[in-house]
PDB file of C-alpha atoms in Angstrom:
ATOM      1  CA  MET N  11      -2.503 -19.747   6.602  1.00  0.00           C
ATOM      2  CA  SER N  12      -5.376 -18.348   8.541  1.00  0.00           C
ATOM      3  CA  ALA N  13      -6.128 -20.156  11.761  1.00  0.00           C
ATOM      4  CA  THR N  14      -9.872 -19.810  11.262  1.00  0.00           C
ATOM      5  CA  ASN N  15     -10.440 -21.396   7.882  1.00  0.00           C
ATOM      6  CA  GLY N  16      -7.194 -23.117   6.918  1.00  0.00           C
ATOM      7  CA  HIS N  17      -6.772 -21.028   3.768  1.00  0.00           C
ATOM      8  CA  GLU N  18      -3.938 -18.689   2.940  1.00  0.00           C
ATOM      9  CA  THR N  19      -4.738 -15.053   3.518  1.00  0.00           C
ATOM     10  CA  LYS N  20      -4.568 -12.978   0.356  1.00  0.00           C
ATOM     11  CA  GLN N  21      -2.101 -10.138   0.162  1.00  0.00           C
ATOM     12  CA  ALA N  22      -3.578  -6.899  -1.057  1.00  0.00           C
ATOM     13  CA  PHE N  23      -1.101  -4.893  -3.076  1.00  0.00           C
ATOM     14  CA  SER N  24      -1.067  -1.116  -2.938  1.00  0.00           C
ATOM     15  CA  VAL N  25      -1.337   0.969  -6.085  1.00  0.00           C
ATOM     16  CA  LYS N  26       2.342   1.789  -5.721  1.00  0.00           C
ATOM     17  CA  GLU N  27       3.329  -1.894  -5.423  1.00  0.00           C
ATOM     18  CA  LYS N  28       1.289  -2.830  -8.494  1.00  0.00           C
ATOM     19  CA  TYR N  29       2.861   0.059 -10.418  1.00  0.00           C
ATOM     20  CA  GLU N  30       6.370  -1.099  -9.460  1.00  0.00           C
ATOM     21  CA  ILE N  31       5.591  -4.676 -10.499  1.00  0.00           C
ATOM     22  CA  CYS N  32       4.264  -3.551 -13.892  1.00  0.00           C
ATOM     23  CA  LEU N  33       7.180  -1.171 -14.398  1.00  0.00           C
ATOM     24  CA  GLU N  34       9.716  -3.920 -13.650  1.00  0.00           C
ATOM     25  CA  ARG N  35       7.998  -6.311 -16.057  1.00  0.00           C
ATOM     26  CA  GLN N  36       7.962  -3.582 -18.734  1.00  0.00           C
ATOM     27  CA  LYS N  37      11.714  -3.027 -18.233  1.00  0.00           C
ATOM     28  CA  GLN N  38      12.356  -6.766 -18.597  1.00  0.00           C
ATOM     29  CA  VAL N  39      10.374  -6.945 -21.820  1.00  0.00           C
ATOM     30  CA  GLN N  40      12.122  -3.874 -23.246  1.00  0.00           C
ATOM     31  CA  ALA N  41      15.499  -5.407 -22.363  1.00  0.00           C
ATOM     32  CA  GLY N  42      14.540  -8.576 -24.232  1.00  0.00           C
ATOM     33  CA  LYS N  43      14.462 -10.726 -21.104  1.00  0.00           C
ATOM     34  CA  ASN N  44      11.922 -13.489 -21.416  1.00  0.00           C
ATOM     35  CA  MET N  45      11.501 -14.289 -17.724  1.00  0.00           C
ATOM     36  CA  ARG N  46       8.824 -16.784 -16.762  1.00  0.00           C
ATOM     37  CA  LEU N  47       6.112 -15.485 -14.436  1.00  0.00           C
ATOM     38  CA  GLU N  48       7.258 -17.773 -11.614  1.00  0.00           C
ATOM     39  CA  LYS N  49      10.760 -16.240 -11.705  1.00  0.00           C
ATOM     40  CA  CYS N  50       9.386 -12.729 -12.108  1.00  0.00           C
ATOM     41  CA  GLY N  51       7.189 -13.286  -9.044  1.00  0.00           C
ATOM     42  CA  LEU N  52      10.297 -14.059  -6.984  1.00  0.00           C
ATOM     43  CA  LEU N  53      11.490 -10.491  -7.601  1.00  0.00           C
ATOM     44  CA  PHE N  54       8.596  -9.282  -5.439  1.00  0.00           C
ATOM     45  CA  PRO N  55       8.486 -11.237  -2.175  1.00  0.00           C
ATOM     46  CA  ASP N  56       5.236 -11.079  -0.250  1.00  0.00           C
ATOM     47  CA  ARG N  57       5.051 -10.511   3.493  1.00  0.00           C
ATOM     48  CA  SER N  58       5.977 -14.127   4.184  1.00  0.00           C
ATOM     49  CA  GLY N  59       9.092 -13.862   2.008  1.00  0.00           C
ATOM     50  CA  ASN N  60       7.737 -15.992  -0.845  1.00  0.00           C
ATOM     51  CA  GLY N  61       7.382 -14.653  -4.357  1.00  0.00           C
ATOM     52  CA  ILE N  62       4.081 -13.467  -5.736  1.00  0.00           C
ATOM     53  CA  SER N  63       2.037 -16.366  -7.054  1.00  0.00           C
ATOM     54  CA  LYS N  64       1.815 -16.823 -10.809  1.00  0.00           C
ATOM     55  CA  ALA N  65      -1.952 -16.245 -10.715  1.00  0.00           C
ATOM     56  CA  THR N  66      -1.666 -12.997  -8.748  1.00  0.00           C
ATOM     57  CA  LEU N  67       1.154 -11.729 -10.928  1.00  0.00           C
ATOM     58  CA  SER N  68      -0.846 -12.608 -14.032  1.00  0.00           C
ATOM     59  CA  ASP N  69      -3.860 -10.682 -12.699  1.00  0.00           C
ATOM     60  CA  ILE N  70      -1.735  -7.605 -11.965  1.00  0.00           C
ATOM     61  CA  LEU N  71       0.056  -7.729 -15.309  1.00  0.00           C
ATOM     62  CA  ALA N  72      -3.244  -8.130 -17.183  1.00  0.00           C
ATOM     63  CA  MET N  73      -4.049  -4.596 -15.985  1.00  0.00           C
ATOM     64  CA  SER N  74      -0.535  -3.241 -16.577  1.00  0.00           C
ATOM     65  CA  ASP N  75      -1.507  -0.824 -19.378  1.00  0.00           C
ATOM     66  CA  GLU N  76      -4.094   0.795 -17.119  1.00  0.00           C
ATOM     67  CA  ILE N  77      -1.796   0.733 -14.065  1.00  0.00           C
ATOM     68  CA  LEU N  78       1.164   2.270 -15.905  1.00  0.00           C
ATOM     69  CA  LYS N  79      -1.012   5.086 -17.287  1.00  0.00           C
ATOM     70  CA  LYS N  80      -1.666   6.331 -13.734  1.00  0.00           C
ATOM     71  CA  PRO N  81       1.546   6.483 -11.679  1.00  0.00           C
ATOM     72  CA  PRO N  82       0.948   6.522  -7.915  1.00  0.00           C
ATOM     73  CA  VAL N  83       0.485  10.020  -6.550  1.00  0.00           C
ATOM     74  CA  GLU N  84       2.235  11.030  -3.335  1.00  0.00           C
ATOM     75  CA  GLY N  85      -0.287  11.593  -0.547  1.00  0.00           C
ATOM     76  CA  THR N  86      -2.943   9.215  -1.841  1.00  0.00           C
ATOM     77  CA  HIS N  87      -4.281   6.299   0.132  1.00  0.00           C
ATOM     78  CA  GLU N  88      -2.233   3.132  -0.173  1.00  0.00           C
ATOM     79  CA  LYS N  89      -4.867   0.679  -1.422  1.00  0.00           C
ATOM     80  CA  LYS N  90      -7.029   3.045  -3.413  1.00  0.00           C
ATOM     81  CA  GLN N  91      -5.833   5.811  -5.644  1.00  0.00           C
ATOM     82  CA  ARG N  92      -7.792   8.717  -4.253  1.00  0.00           C
ATOM     83  CA  ALA N  93      -6.685  12.045  -2.938  1.00  0.00           C
ATOM     84  CA  PRO N  94      -7.140  12.870   0.751  1.00  0.00           C
ATOM     85  CA  VAL N  95     -10.454  14.532   1.593  1.00  0.00           C
ATOM     86  CA  CYS N  96      -8.838  16.894   4.107  1.00  0.00           C
ATOM     87  CA  PRO N  97      -5.139  16.876   3.201  1.00  0.00           C
ATOM     88  CA  VAL N  98      -3.987  19.154   6.041  1.00  0.00           C
ATOM     89  CA  PHE N  99      -5.922  17.165   8.639  1.00  0.00           C
ATOM     90  CA  GLU N 100      -4.760  13.807   7.266  1.00  0.00           C
ATOM     91  CA  ALA N 101      -1.122  14.947   7.092  1.00  0.00           C
ATOM     92  CA  LEU N 102      -1.222  16.225  10.678  1.00  0.00           C
ATOM     93  CA  LEU N 103      -2.860  13.050  11.965  1.00  0.00           C
ATOM     94  CA  ALA N 104      -0.399  10.820  10.070  1.00  0.00           C
ATOM     95  CA  GLU N 105       2.499  12.838  11.492  1.00  0.00           C
ATOM     96  CA  TRP N 106       1.072  12.509  15.015  1.00  0.00           C
ATOM     97  CA  ILE N 107       0.697   8.736  14.594  1.00  0.00           C
ATOM     98  CA  GLU N 108       4.278   8.406  13.312  1.00  0.00           C
ATOM     99  CA  ARG N 109       5.617  10.441  16.251  1.00  0.00           C
ATOM    100  CA  ALA N 110       3.520   8.438  18.712  1.00  0.00           C
ATOM    101  CA  HIS N 111       4.883   5.163  17.321  1.00  0.00           C
ATOM    102  CA  ALA N 112       8.433   6.536  17.617  1.00  0.00           C
ATOM    103  CA  VAL N 113       8.088   6.920  21.403  1.00  0.00           C
ATOM    104  CA  PRO N 114       8.902   3.522  22.984  1.00  0.00           C
ATOM    105  CA  SER N 115       6.422   3.958  25.851  1.00  0.00           C
ATOM    106  CA  SER N 116       3.471   4.556  23.494  1.00  0.00           C
ATOM    107  CA  ASN N 117       3.372   1.208  21.718  1.00  0.00           C
ATOM    108  CA  GLN N 118      -0.267   0.789  22.738  1.00  0.00           C
ATOM    109  CA  ILE N 119      -1.824   3.241  20.284  1.00  0.00           C
ATOM    110  CA  ASN N 120      -5.276   1.988  19.422  1.00  0.00           C
ATOM    111  CA  ASP N 121      -8.290   3.161  17.437  1.00  0.00           C
ATOM    112  CA  ALA N 122      -9.831   5.005  20.394  1.00  0.00           C
ATOM    113  CA  ILE N 123      -6.650   7.015  21.003  1.00  0.00           C
ATOM    114  CA  ILE N 124      -6.342   7.868  17.305  1.00  0.00           C
ATOM    115  CA  GLN N 125     -10.020   8.889  17.149  1.00  0.00           C
ATOM    116  CA  THR N 126      -9.583  11.154  20.182  1.00  0.00           C
ATOM    117  CA  GLN N 127      -6.541  12.801  18.578  1.00  0.00           C
ATOM    118  CA  ALA N 128      -8.406  13.146  15.276  1.00  0.00           C
ATOM    119  CA  ARG N 129     -11.300  14.928  17.017  1.00  0.00           C
ATOM    120  CA  SER N 130      -8.869  17.216  18.794  1.00  0.00           C
ATOM    121  CA  LEU N 131      -7.053  18.070  15.545  1.00  0.00           C
ATOM    122  CA  MET N 132     -10.335  18.688  13.724  1.00  0.00           C
ATOM    123  CA  GLU N 133     -11.465  21.079  16.484  1.00  0.00           C
ATOM    124  CA  GLU N 134      -8.137  22.936  16.268  1.00  0.00           C
ATOM    125  CA  LEU N 135      -8.390  23.206  12.503  1.00  0.00           C
ATOM    126  CA  SER N 136     -11.970  24.403  12.584  1.00  0.00           C
ATOM    127  CA  GLY N 137     -11.044  27.122  15.115  1.00  0.00           C
ATOM    128  CA  ARG N 138     -13.096  25.908  18.080  1.00  0.00           C
TER     129      ARG N 138
END
């Protein structure tokens, strides 16, 4: 629960997570398993370790035809299915962030540090 308003914070599922949920449900139906939504939700624990709520699962599955028509594409943003604007730049920046997080002494990476690195990378790529 959120400390500010006393309500549970909603979990936003990525396109990939929604696709996996719909694919699993489709496999169950094809196998003739008639699993209740509550039990199906337990197959996909949220960040707190609980299963997906029946309402959330129902919302995702209501869009399953549309979701299954568009499998997640590698290199797209997690929450929205769109291709990177500058794929080389984004790949280099993501790699830099991953390497920076791998160094124990650099746990304090913040937005300002990432923005500085992004500007530096963009200048390198543009040939300045």
